Amino acid sequence: MVSSPHEAMHRIFQEYPGLFSRVSEVLGIDIPPPTSATVLPNDLTENSPVERRVDTLLRVETQDDGPFLLAVEAQGKKDPRKTTSWPYYVSYLHNRYGALPVLLLVVCQDHTTAQWAATPITIGLPQWPTLTLTPLVAGPHNMPVIKNVAEARKDLALATLAAITHADNPDVDAILKTLSAALRDVPETIAEPIAELTAQGLGNRPAAQQWRNLVAVDTSFYKSFMSEEIRDEGRAQGRAQGQAQGQADSLLLVLDVRGIALTEEAREMITACTDTHLLHHWLERAATATTAEEVFAKGPEDH
């Protein structure tokens, strides 16, 4: 099953084809900026029972160096099958599109996978390789750690890819705060896909919830599914908190009216409790109890 980070790591190049020229610059490869780019069919299947698809395939046009094909693969972990499928992709594309140069970019989120993906794949004899494939790899080992808002705002697509590839970085909190701050004054049409791709790229990592919280701080320009979901969560959380606060206030009132003394610790325990089920049981006991100990005694209904 394809994961959200997998989709985001290659789909971002479909959304922002010009991103590759900045990524290649970061990776130390001199590739001219594109004048245009076209998303091509990613189906590389021939008349055989094996279906093969590259994640994203772009035809990139440049002003002086002519067009080339960019095949983008998102790789979440080591996969021995890629040592046969990647050379096939490149050979097939070379055969299908004739003289167009083919470049394979692999995007990773962890150092181990990136190191594995960067290993050249050799086909042939040890003393005479027939074909050697050397993927270009972008990952946490070489993508920039962007923690400056002005730098992020200069190139939001690169900042987004950098945040995705650094999803497990210890400084991911600062990276995401920087990206979120860079989006504050950006038009909705630009900010919305950036927010969505970042959420998708973080997957189910702990950083994903932080990103949702950052987006929730100011979602006025977000009309997407994710922002609606965040707002729904916020409303539900607010209702639950309000219900718990109301039960806590009722419990304190009952205990006060019945003259049951509370220690400061017990009072804080009531006001801090967010478990409406437990508060309800305490309130029931408070109606007949004569001491605070009876109210808080552990029973089969407590958890």
mmCIF file of C-alpha atoms in Angstrom:
data_model
loop_
_atom_site.group_PDB
_atom_site.id
_atom_site.type_symbol
_atom_site.label_atom_id
_atom_site.label_comp_id
_atom_site.label_asym_id
_atom_site.label_seq_id
_atom_site.Cartn_x
_atom_site.Cartn_y
_atom_site.Cartn_z
ATOM 1 C CA MET A 1 0.000 0.000 0.000
ATOM 2 C CA VAL A 2 1.412 3.386 -1.008
ATOM 3 C CA SER A 3 2.019 5.670 1.979
ATOM 4 C CA SER A 4 1.340 9.402 2.200
ATOM 5 C CA PRO A 5 5.042 10.337 2.470
ATOM 6 C CA HIS A 6 5.744 8.225 -0.618
ATOM 7 C CA GLU A 7 3.154 10.183 -2.595
ATOM 8 C CA ALA A 8 4.346 13.573 -1.388
ATOM 9 C CA MET A 9 8.027 12.946 -2.113
ATOM 10 C CA HIS A 10 7.433 12.502 -5.840
ATOM 11 C CA ARG A 11 4.143 14.382 -6.389
ATOM 12 C CA ILE A 12 5.783 17.631 -5.299
ATOM 13 C CA PHE A 13 7.771 17.531 -8.553
ATOM 14 C CA GLN A 14 4.518 17.297 -10.511
ATOM 15 C CA GLU A 15 3.159 20.328 -8.668
ATOM 16 C CA TYR A 16 6.419 22.290 -8.917
ATOM 17 C CA PRO A 17 8.451 20.987 -11.905
ATOM 18 C CA GLY A 18 10.939 23.822 -11.542
ATOM 19 C CA LEU A 19 11.868 22.469 -8.127
ATOM 20 C CA PHE A 20 14.293 19.992 -9.665
ATOM 21 C CA SER A 21 16.680 22.700 -10.875
ATOM 22 C CA ARG A 22 16.990 23.974 -7.271
ATOM 23 C CA VAL A 23 17.361 20.433 -5.919
ATOM 24 C CA SER A 24 20.091 19.669 -8.462
ATOM 25 C CA GLU A 25 21.893 22.836 -7.391
ATOM 26 C CA VAL A 26 21.722 21.705 -3.758
ATOM 27 C CA LEU A 27 23.073 18.299 -4.796
ATOM 28 C CA GLY A 28 25.967 19.885 -6.686
ATOM 29 C CA ILE A 29 24.789 19.004 -10.210
ATOM 30 C CA ASP A 30 24.796 21.709 -12.883
ATOM 31 C CA ILE A 31 21.403 21.362 -14.584
ATOM 32 C CA PRO A 32 19.847 24.463 -16.168
ATOM 33 C CA PRO A 33 16.459 25.711 -14.924
ATOM 34 C CA PRO A 34 13.509 24.473 -16.984
ATOM 35 C CA THR A 35 11.553 26.672 -19.319
ATOM 36 C CA SER A 36 8.648 24.227 -19.068
ATOM 37 C CA ALA A 37 7.872 20.703 -17.917
ATOM 38 C CA THR A 38 5.219 18.180 -18.895
ATOM 39 C CA VAL A 39 3.969 15.292 -16.775
ATOM 40 C CA LEU A 40 4.194 12.119 -18.880
ATOM 41 C CA PRO A 41 2.385 8.780 -18.388
ATOM 42 C CA ASN A 42 4.175 6.825 -15.669
ATOM 43 C CA ASP A 43 3.141 3.403 -16.992
ATOM 44 C CA LEU A 44 6.245 1.557 -18.214
ATOM 45 C CA THR A 45 4.466 -1.746 -18.812
ATOM 46 C CA GLU A 46 5.172 -3.695 -21.996
ATOM 47 C CA ASN A 47 3.225 -6.626 -23.430
ATOM 48 C CA SER A 48 4.101 -8.872 -20.522
ATOM 49 C CA PRO A 49 2.370 -9.898 -17.284
ATOM 50 C CA VAL A 50 4.633 -7.595 -15.218
ATOM 51 C CA GLU A 51 3.335 -4.085 -14.591
ATOM 52 C CA ARG A 52 5.971 -1.429 -13.973
ATOM 53 C CA ARG A 53 5.343 2.176 -13.023
ATOM 54 C CA VAL A 54 7.771 4.920 -12.116
ATOM 55 C CA ASP A 55 6.384 7.218 -9.411
ATOM 56 C CA THR A 56 6.593 10.463 -11.398
ATOM 57 C CA LEU A 57 7.861 11.070 -14.924
ATOM 58 C CA LEU A 58 8.483 14.564 -16.306
ATOM 59 C CA ARG A 59 9.697 15.847 -19.646
ATOM 60 C CA VAL A 60 11.739 18.898 -18.692
ATOM 61 C CA GLU A 61 12.525 21.589 -21.246
ATOM 62 C CA THR A 62 15.564 23.850 -20.858
ATOM 63 C CA GLN A 63 16.550 26.938 -22.809
ATOM 64 C CA ASP A 64 20.013 25.973 -24.025
ATOM 65 C CA ASP A 65 20.575 22.292 -23.218
ATOM 66 C CA GLY A 66 17.399 20.856 -24.713
ATOM 67 C CA PRO A 67 14.841 18.544 -23.064
ATOM 68 C CA PHE A 68 15.446 15.573 -20.780
ATOM 69 C CA LEU A 69 13.343 13.020 -18.906
ATOM 70 C CA LEU A 70 13.223 13.149 -15.106
ATOM 71 C CA ALA A 71 12.049 9.958 -13.391
ATOM 72 C CA VAL A 72 11.348 10.533 -9.685
ATOM 73 C CA GLU A 73 11.138 7.625 -7.257
ATOM 74 C CA ALA A 74 10.084 8.042 -3.598
ATOM 75 C CA GLN A 75 11.808 5.409 -1.492
ATOM 76 C CA GLY A 76 10.763 4.763 2.114
ATOM 77 C CA LYS A 77 13.076 1.815 2.784
ATOM 78 C CA LYS A 78 15.570 -0.507 1.148
ATOM 79 C CA ASP A 79 14.008 -2.650 -1.558
ATOM 80 C CA PRO A 80 16.220 -5.215 -3.346
ATOM 81 C CA ARG A 81 13.743 -5.310 -6.236
ATOM 82 C CA LYS A 82 14.798 -1.801 -7.242
ATOM 83 C CA THR A 83 18.193 -3.093 -8.393
ATOM 84 C CA THR A 84 16.343 -4.662 -11.327
ATOM 85 C CA SER A 85 13.406 -2.260 -11.768
ATOM 86 C CA TRP A 86 15.408 0.999 -11.811
ATOM 87 C CA PRO A 87 17.739 -0.087 -14.638
ATOM 88 C CA TYR A 88 14.639 -1.330 -16.472
ATOM 89 C CA TYR A 89 12.931 2.066 -16.067
ATOM 90 C CA VAL A 90 15.915 3.939 -17.478
ATOM 91 C CA SER A 91 16.474 1.481 -20.355
ATOM 92 C CA TYR A 92 12.783 1.477 -21.255
ATOM 93 C CA LEU A 93 12.580 5.271 -21.248
ATOM 94 C CA HIS A 94 15.769 5.533 -23.289
ATOM 95 C CA ASN A 95 14.275 3.122 -25.827
ATOM 96 C CA ARG A 96 10.804 4.710 -25.877
ATOM 97 C CA TYR A 97 11.829 8.366 -26.072
ATOM 98 C CA GLY A 98 14.851 7.960 -28.323
ATOM 99 C CA ALA A 99 17.581 10.504 -27.866
ATOM 100 C CA LEU A 100 16.198 12.197 -24.744
ATOM 101 C CA PRO A 101 18.614 11.910 -21.802
ATOM 102 C CA VAL A 102 17.135 10.131 -18.780
ATOM 103 C CA LEU A 103 17.845 11.108 -15.185
ATOM 104 C CA LEU A 104 16.672 9.104 -12.162
ATOM 105 C CA LEU A 105 16.091 11.005 -8.899
ATOM 106 C CA VAL A 106 15.395 9.051 -5.696
ATOM 107 C CA VAL A 107 13.932 10.936 -2.703
ATOM 108 C CA CYS A 108 14.358 9.438 0.784
ATOM 109 C CA GLN A 109 13.563 10.352 4.391
ATOM 110 C CA ASP A 110 16.285 8.448 6.253
ATOM 111 C CA HIS A 111 20.055 8.194 5.947
ATOM 112 C CA THR A 112 20.200 4.402 5.641
ATOM 113 C CA THR A 113 17.825 4.280 2.679
ATOM 114 C CA ALA A 114 19.528 7.246 1.024
ATOM 115 C CA GLN A 115 22.942 5.620 1.311
ATOM 116 C CA TRP A 116 21.564 2.387 -0.143
ATOM 117 C CA ALA A 117 19.774 4.192 -2.996
ATOM 118 C CA ALA A 118 22.940 6.079 -3.983
ATOM 119 C CA THR A 119 24.907 2.861 -4.522
ATOM 120 C CA PRO A 120 25.574 2.400 -8.264
ATOM 121 C CA ILE A 121 23.773 -0.572 -9.824
ATOM 122 C CA THR A 122 26.034 -2.534 -12.138
ATOM 123 C CA ILE A 123 24.886 -5.049 -14.737
ATOM 124 C CA GLY A 124 27.462 -7.265 -16.391
ATOM 125 C CA LEU A 125 30.702 -8.965 -15.400
ATOM 126 C CA PRO A 126 32.896 -7.675 -12.573
ATOM 127 C CA GLN A 127 35.760 -7.162 -15.006
ATOM 128 C CA TRP A 128 33.555 -5.430 -17.609
ATOM 129 C CA PRO A 129 30.220 -3.877 -16.527
ATOM 130 C CA THR A 130 27.764 -3.616 -19.405
ATOM 131 C CA LEU A 131 25.587 -0.993 -17.721
ATOM 132 C CA THR A 132 26.051 1.103 -14.593
ATOM 133 C CA LEU A 133 23.143 3.111 -13.180
ATOM 134 C CA THR A 134 23.950 5.874 -10.686
ATOM 135 C CA PRO A 135 20.786 7.385 -9.187
ATOM 136 C CA LEU A 136 20.779 10.982 -7.996
ATOM 137 C CA VAL A 137 19.563 10.902 -4.382
ATOM 138 C CA ALA A 138 17.937 13.643 -2.292
ATOM 139 C CA GLY A 139 17.501 12.982 1.394
ATOM 140 C CA PRO A 140 18.312 14.123 4.929
ATOM 141 C CA HIS A 141 22.041 13.775 4.226
ATOM 142 C CA ASN A 142 22.129 16.523 1.607
ATOM 143 C CA MET A 143 18.885 18.542 1.662
ATOM 144 C CA PRO A 144 19.147 21.901 3.482
ATOM 145 C CA VAL A 145 17.830 22.351 7.024
ATOM 146 C CA ILE A 146 15.854 25.564 6.567
ATOM 147 C CA LYS A 147 15.181 27.459 9.797
ATOM 148 C CA ASN A 148 15.173 30.981 8.394
ATOM 149 C CA VAL A 149 11.773 32.352 7.347
ATOM 150 C CA ALA A 150 13.167 34.596 4.615
ATOM 151 C CA GLU A 151 15.107 31.683 3.132
ATOM 152 C CA ALA A 152 12.014 29.447 3.203
ATOM 153 C CA ARG A 153 9.871 32.152 1.605
ATOM 154 C CA LYS A 154 12.402 32.539 -1.240
ATOM 155 C CA ASP A 155 11.687 28.981 -2.406
ATOM 156 C CA LEU A 156 8.622 27.415 -0.782
ATOM 157 C CA ALA A 157 8.739 24.258 -2.908
ATOM 158 C CA LEU A 158 12.332 23.527 -1.885
ATOM 159 C CA ALA A 159 11.508 24.367 1.748
ATOM 160 C CA THR A 160 8.609 21.903 1.588
ATOM 161 C CA LEU A 161 10.700 19.079 0.146
ATOM 162 C CA ALA A 162 13.426 19.822 2.704
ATOM 163 C CA ALA A 163 10.879 19.618 5.546
ATOM 164 C CA ILE A 164 9.565 16.297 4.222
ATOM 165 C CA THR A 165 13.031 14.763 3.886
ATOM 166 C CA HIS A 166 13.920 15.965 7.411
ATOM 167 C CA ALA A 167 10.735 14.529 8.965
ATOM 168 C CA ASP A 168 12.831 12.578 11.508
ATOM 169 C CA ASN A 169 15.334 15.358 12.163
ATOM 170 C CA PRO A 170 15.641 16.309 15.875
ATOM 171 C CA ASP A 171 15.128 19.946 14.782
ATOM 172 C CA VAL A 172 11.963 19.201 12.802
ATOM 173 C CA ASP A 173 9.967 21.430 15.197
ATOM 174 C CA ALA A 174 12.003 24.469 14.171
ATOM 175 C CA ILE A 175 11.899 23.449 10.494
ATOM 176 C CA LEU A 176 8.096 23.206 10.506
ATOM 177 C CA LYS A 177 7.663 26.443 12.461
ATOM 178 C CA THR A 178 9.795 28.191 9.859
ATOM 179 C CA LEU A 179 7.745 26.804 6.974
ATOM 180 C CA SER A 180 4.473 27.670 8.693
ATOM 181 C CA ALA A 181 5.649 31.235 9.348
ATOM 182 C CA ALA A 182 6.712 31.564 5.709
ATOM 183 C CA LEU A 183 3.143 30.722 4.607
ATOM 184 C CA ARG A 184 1.371 33.319 6.739
ATOM 185 C CA ASP A 185 1.215 36.091 4.153
ATOM 186 C CA VAL A 186 1.194 33.865 1.085
ATOM 187 C CA PRO A 187 -1.888 33.710 -1.211
ATOM 188 C CA GLU A 188 -4.204 30.765 -0.636
ATOM 189 C CA THR A 189 -3.514 29.258 -4.053
ATOM 190 C CA ILE A 190 0.162 28.927 -3.111
ATOM 191 C CA ALA A 191 -0.161 28.125 0.594
ATOM 192 C CA GLU A 192 -2.829 25.427 0.326
ATOM 193 C CA PRO A 193 -0.905 22.860 -1.785
ATOM 194 C CA ILE A 194 2.234 23.486 0.316
ATOM 195 C CA ALA A 195 0.305 22.760 3.524
ATOM 196 C CA GLU A 196 -1.263 19.634 2.013
ATOM 197 C CA LEU A 197 2.006 18.236 0.642
ATOM 198 C CA THR A 198 3.774 18.818 3.955
ATOM 199 C CA ALA A 199 1.035 17.021 5.889
ATOM 200 C CA GLN A 200 1.109 14.167 3.402
ATOM 201 C CA GLY A 201 4.887 13.950 3.484
ATOM 202 C CA LEU A 202 5.061 13.740 7.275
ATOM 203 C CA GLY A 203 2.688 10.762 7.249
ATOM 204 C CA ASN A 204 1.980 9.367 10.715
ATOM 205 C CA ARG A 205 5.179 10.638 12.314
ATOM 206 C CA PRO A 206 4.922 12.684 15.542
ATOM 207 C CA ALA A 207 5.892 15.769 13.525
ATOM 208 C CA ALA A 208 2.637 15.440 11.557
ATOM 209 C CA GLN A 209 0.550 16.447 14.568
ATOM 210 C CA GLN A 210 2.776 19.436 15.203
ATOM 211 C CA TRP A 211 2.248 20.551 11.615
ATOM 212 C CA ARG A 212 -1.504 20.218 12.039
ATOM 213 C CA ASN A 213 -1.290 22.337 15.192
ATOM 214 C CA LEU A 214 0.769 24.984 13.423
ATOM 215 C CA VAL A 215 -1.715 25.133 10.547
ATOM 216 C CA ALA A 216 -4.598 25.299 13.041
ATOM 217 C CA VAL A 217 -3.180 28.485 14.586
ATOM 218 C CA ASP A 218 -4.184 30.444 11.504
ATOM 219 C CA THR A 219 -6.294 28.505 9.013
ATOM 220 C CA SER A 220 -8.078 31.522 7.537
ATOM 221 C CA PHE A 221 -6.487 30.944 4.128
ATOM 222 C CA TYR A 222 -6.902 27.167 4.132
ATOM 223 C CA LYS A 223 -10.073 25.770 2.565
ATOM 224 C CA SER A 224 -8.706 22.279 2.014
ATOM 225 C CA PHE A 225 -9.815 18.930 3.388
ATOM 226 C CA MET A 226 -6.983 18.943 5.910
ATOM 227 C CA SER A 227 -7.882 22.357 7.293
ATOM 228 C CA GLU A 228 -11.562 21.392 7.568
ATOM 229 C CA GLU A 229 -10.525 18.264 9.429
ATOM 230 C CA ILE A 230 -8.336 20.334 11.761
ATOM 231 C CA ARG A 231 -11.193 22.719 12.465
ATOM 232 C CA ASP A 232 -13.570 19.804 13.128
ATOM 233 C CA GLU A 233 -11.054 18.308 15.554
ATOM 234 C CA GLY A 234 -10.728 21.665 17.279
ATOM 235 C CA ARG A 235 -14.492 22.019 17.637
ATOM 236 C CA ALA A 236 -14.825 18.475 19.031
ATOM 237 C CA GLN A 237 -11.978 19.065 21.452
ATOM 238 C CA GLY A 238 -13.536 22.348 22.545
ATOM 239 C CA ARG A 239 -16.901 20.667 23.182
ATOM 240 C CA ALA A 240 -15.262 17.899 25.226
ATOM 241 C CA GLN A 241 -13.268 20.408 27.263
ATOM 242 C CA GLY A 242 -16.380 22.492 27.867
ATOM 243 C CA GLN A 243 -18.342 19.452 29.020
ATOM 244 C CA ALA A 244 -15.584 18.399 31.428
ATOM 245 C CA GLN A 245 -15.285 21.943 32.809
ATOM 246 C CA GLY A 246 -19.046 22.084 33.382
ATOM 247 C CA GLN A 247 -19.046 18.765 35.255
ATOM 248 C CA ALA A 248 -16.074 19.866 37.358
ATOM 249 C CA ASP A 249 -17.842 23.132 38.295
ATOM 250 C CA SER A 250 -21.029 21.204 39.202
ATOM 251 C CA LEU A 251 -19.065 18.766 41.356
ATOM 252 C CA LEU A 252 -17.340 21.578 43.261
ATOM 253 C CA LEU A 253 -20.699 23.304 43.797
ATOM 254 C CA VAL A 254 -22.348 20.137 45.170
ATOM 255 C CA LEU A 255 -19.450 19.450 47.511
ATOM 256 C CA ASP A 256 -19.524 23.062 48.729
ATOM 257 C CA VAL A 257 -23.314 23.049 49.327
ATOM 258 C CA ARG A 258 -23.087 19.745 51.214
ATOM 259 C CA GLY A 259 -20.255 21.038 53.374
ATOM 260 C CA ILE A 260 -17.706 18.452 52.290
ATOM 261 C CA ALA A 261 -14.228 19.874 52.794
ATOM 262 C CA LEU A 262 -11.653 19.545 50.025
ATOM 263 C CA THR A 263 -7.899 19.784 50.191
ATOM 264 C CA GLU A 264 -6.174 22.046 47.660
ATOM 265 C CA GLU A 265 -4.802 18.920 46.001
ATOM 266 C CA ALA A 266 -8.283 17.388 45.619
ATOM 267 C CA ARG A 267 -9.674 20.650 44.213
ATOM 268 C CA GLU A 268 -6.877 20.804 41.625
ATOM 269 C CA MET A 269 -7.510 17.144 40.717
ATOM 270 C CA ILE A 270 -11.158 17.962 39.954
ATOM 271 C CA THR A 271 -10.486 21.082 37.903
ATOM 272 C CA ALA A 272 -7.691 19.375 35.918
ATOM 273 C CA CYS A 273 -9.707 16.243 35.134
ATOM 274 C CA THR A 274 -10.827 15.926 31.498
ATOM 275 C CA ASP A 275 -12.409 12.465 31.847
ATOM 276 C CA THR A 276 -16.144 13.187 31.686
ATOM 277 C CA HIS A 277 -16.963 9.570 32.595
ATOM 278 C CA LEU A 278 -14.974 9.803 35.832
ATOM 279 C CA LEU A 279 -16.326 13.254 36.679
ATOM 280 C CA HIS A 280 -19.858 11.927 36.254
ATOM 281 C CA HIS A 281 -19.214 9.142 38.809
ATOM 282 C CA TRP A 282 -17.688 11.579 41.273
ATOM 283 C CA LEU A 283 -20.733 13.814 40.895
ATOM 284 C CA GLU A 284 -23.085 10.879 41.583
ATOM 285 C CA ARG A 285 -21.174 9.971 44.752
ATOM 286 C CA ALA A 286 -21.068 13.588 45.907
ATOM 287 C CA ALA A 287 -24.875 13.524 46.218
ATOM 288 C CA THR A 288 -24.723 10.983 49.085
ATOM 289 C CA ALA A 289 -21.118 11.011 50.374
ATOM 290 C CA THR A 290 -20.232 12.517 53.727
ATOM 291 C CA THR A 291 -16.479 12.845 53.129
ATOM 292 C CA ALA A 292 -14.207 13.606 50.175
ATOM 293 C CA GLU A 293 -12.644 10.165 50.587
ATOM 294 C CA GLU A 294 -15.970 8.540 49.734
ATOM 295 C CA VAL A 295 -16.256 10.630 46.566
ATOM 296 C CA PHE A 296 -12.822 9.667 45.259
ATOM 297 C CA ALA A 297 -12.724 6.055 46.465
ATOM 298 C CA LYS A 298 -11.753 3.621 43.720
ATOM 299 C CA GLY A 299 -14.641 1.480 42.527
ATOM 300 C CA PRO A 300 -15.364 -0.941 39.680
ATOM 301 C CA GLU A 301 -16.677 1.941 37.569
ATOM 302 C CA ASP A 302 -13.365 3.863 37.813
ATOM 303 C CA HIS A 303 -10.613 3.463 35.248
#
